Amino acid sequence: MAISFDKALGIHQYTLGIRAQRAEVLSGNIANADTPNYRAKDVDFSAALQSARSQQQGRQMVTTSEKHFDMKSLVQENVKFRIPNQPDTGDGNTVDMQEEQQAFMQNALEYQMSLGFLSGKFSGMKKAIRGD
């Protein structure tokens, strides 16, 4: 009897990759806070999650195959420019450092939560296999 990782791990297997990519996008915003004409970006998390789930349904992750999907490309499809909350400072840059730092920290906490949930799921599967 095969284990269905989609059923066993739930949504957390998808959220982990998306949150890692979102951290890259947010850190890019922070790094470019002083770059003229740089426009802040963010990941549409729900759209990226939906894309990841729809791409994965019905596919096995047993062997290396052309059916495997690239999480990075799925996230890149859902990176959007953020609507600025502050008026233009004259250089065209739309990065608000407080907003970026808050979003980065929130994303990091949610990444850690997803890791914790996955760890618990794997612990439960190990117990079931061992018969504890």
CSV table of C-alpha atoms in Angstrom, one decimal:
chain,number,residue,atom,x,y,z
A,1,MET,CA,0.0,0.0,0.0
A,2,ALA,CA,1.5,3.3,-1.1
A,3,ILE,CA,1.6,6.4,1.0
A,4,SER,CA,-0.1,9.4,-0.6
A,5,PHE,CA,2.1,12.4,0.4
A,6,ASP,CA,-0.6,14.8,-0.8
A,7,LYS,CA,-3.0,13.4,1.7
A,8,ALA,CA,-0.5,12.9,4.5
A,9,LEU,CA,1.3,16.2,4.3
A,10,GLY,CA,-1.7,18.4,3.3
A,11,ILE,CA,-1.1,22.0,2.2
A,12,HIS,CA,2.2,22.5,4.0
A,13,GLN,CA,4.3,20.9,1.3
A,14,TYR,CA,3.2,23.6,-1.1
A,15,THR,CA,3.4,26.5,1.3
A,16,LEU,CA,7.0,25.9,2.3
A,17,GLY,CA,8.4,26.4,-1.3
A,18,ILE,CA,6.2,29.4,-1.9
A,19,ARG,CA,7.2,31.1,1.4
A,20,ALA,CA,10.9,30.5,0.5
A,21,GLN,CA,10.5,32.2,-2.8
A,22,ARG,CA,8.5,35.0,-1.2
A,23,ALA,CA,11.4,35.6,1.2
A,24,GLU,CA,13.7,36.1,-1.9
A,25,VAL,CA,11.3,38.6,-3.4
A,26,LEU,CA,10.9,40.6,-0.1
A,27,SER,CA,14.7,40.6,0.5
A,28,GLY,CA,15.1,41.9,-3.0
A,29,ASN,CA,12.8,44.8,-2.1
A,30,ILE,CA,14.8,45.5,1.0
A,31,ALA,CA,18.1,45.4,-0.9
A,32,ASN,CA,16.8,47.9,-3.5
A,33,ALA,CA,15.3,50.3,-1.0
A,34,ASP,CA,17.6,53.1,-2.3
A,35,THR,CA,17.5,52.2,-6.0
A,36,PRO,CA,15.9,54.9,-8.1
A,37,ASN,CA,12.8,53.8,-10.0
A,38,TYR,CA,12.7,50.4,-8.2
A,39,ARG,CA,9.1,49.2,-7.8
A,40,ALA,CA,8.4,46.9,-4.8
A,41,LYS,CA,7.1,43.4,-5.6
A,42,ASP,CA,5.3,40.7,-3.7
A,43,VAL,CA,4.0,37.2,-4.3
A,44,ASP,CA,0.2,36.7,-4.6
A,45,PHE,CA,0.4,33.8,-2.2
A,46,SER,CA,-3.1,32.4,-2.8
A,47,ALA,CA,-2.6,32.4,-6.6
A,48,ALA,CA,0.8,30.7,-6.2
A,49,LEU,CA,-0.6,28.1,-3.9
A,50,GLN,CA,-3.5,27.4,-6.2
A,51,SER,CA,-1.0,27.0,-9.2
A,52,ALA,CA,1.2,24.7,-7.2
A,53,ARG,CA,-1.7,22.5,-6.1
A,54,SER,CA,-3.3,22.3,-9.6
A,55,GLN,CA,0.1,21.4,-11.2
A,56,GLN,CA,0.7,18.7,-8.7
A,57,GLN,CA,-2.6,16.9,-8.7
A,58,GLY,CA,-2.4,13.5,-10.2
A,59,ARG,CA,1.4,13.5,-10.5
A,60,GLN,CA,3.7,11.2,-8.6
A,61,MET,CA,7.0,12.5,-7.2
A,62,VAL,CA,8.6,9.0,-7.3
A,63,THR,CA,11.1,9.4,-10.2
A,64,THR,CA,12.8,12.2,-12.1
A,65,SER,CA,10.4,13.1,-14.8
A,66,GLU,CA,9.3,15.9,-17.1
A,67,LYS,CA,6.0,15.9,-15.1
A,68,HIS,CA,7.8,17.4,-12.1
A,69,PHE,CA,7.1,21.1,-11.8
A,70,ASP,CA,9.4,23.9,-10.9
A,71,MET,CA,8.2,25.8,-7.8
A,72,LYS,CA,10.3,28.8,-8.7
A,73,SER,CA,8.6,29.3,-12.0
A,74,LEU,CA,5.1,28.9,-10.4
A,75,VAL,CA,5.9,31.6,-7.9
A,76,GLN,CA,7.4,33.9,-10.6
A,77,GLU,CA,4.1,33.8,-12.4
A,78,ASN,CA,2.5,35.3,-9.3
A,79,VAL,CA,4.9,38.0,-8.5
A,80,LYS,CA,3.1,41.4,-8.8
A,81,PHE,CA,4.1,45.0,-8.2
A,82,ARG,CA,2.9,46.2,-4.9
A,83,ILE,CA,0.6,49.3,-4.7
A,84,PRO,CA,2.6,51.9,-2.7
A,85,ASN,CA,1.1,53.1,0.6
A,86,GLN,CA,3.2,56.3,0.6
A,87,PRO,CA,3.5,59.1,-2.0
A,88,ASP,CA,6.5,59.1,-4.4
A,89,THR,CA,9.6,60.5,-2.8
A,90,GLY,CA,10.8,61.9,-6.1
A,91,ASP,CA,13.1,59.1,-7.2
A,92,GLY,CA,10.3,56.7,-8.3
A,93,ASN,CA,11.2,54.0,-5.7
A,94,THR,CA,8.1,52.4,-4.1
A,95,VAL,CA,9.8,50.4,-1.3
A,96,ASP,CA,8.5,51.2,2.2
A,97,MET,CA,11.1,49.7,4.5
A,98,GLN,CA,8.7,49.3,7.5
A,99,GLU,CA,6.2,47.4,5.3
A,100,GLU,CA,8.9,45.2,3.8
A,101,GLN,CA,10.5,44.3,7.1
A,102,GLN,CA,7.1,43.5,8.6
A,103,ALA,CA,6.2,41.4,5.6
A,104,PHE,CA,9.5,39.6,5.7
A,105,MET,CA,9.2,38.8,9.4
A,106,GLN,CA,5.6,37.6,9.0
A,107,ASN,CA,6.7,35.4,6.1
A,108,ALA,CA,9.6,34.0,8.2
A,109,LEU,CA,7.2,33.1,11.0
A,110,GLU,CA,4.8,31.4,8.7
A,111,TYR,CA,7.7,29.5,7.1
A,112,GLN,CA,8.7,28.3,10.5
A,113,MET,CA,5.1,27.3,11.2
A,114,SER,CA,5.0,25.3,8.0
A,115,LEU,CA,8.2,23.5,8.9
A,116,GLY,CA,6.8,22.7,12.3
A,117,PHE,CA,3.6,21.3,10.8
A,118,LEU,CA,5.6,19.2,8.3
A,119,SER,CA,7.8,17.9,11.1
A,120,GLY,CA,4.8,16.8,13.0
A,121,LYS,CA,3.3,15.1,10.0
A,122,PHE,CA,6.5,13.2,9.4
A,123,SER,CA,6.8,12.2,13.1
A,124,GLY,CA,3.3,10.9,12.9
A,125,MET,CA,4.0,8.8,9.8
A,126,LYS,CA,7.2,7.4,11.4
A,127,LYS,CA,5.2,6.4,14.4
A,128,ALA,CA,2.6,4.7,12.2
A,129,ILE,CA,5.2,2.8,10.3
A,130,ARG,CA,7.0,1.7,13.4
A,131,GLY,CA,3.7,0.8,15.1
A,132,ASP,CA,4.4,3.0,18.2
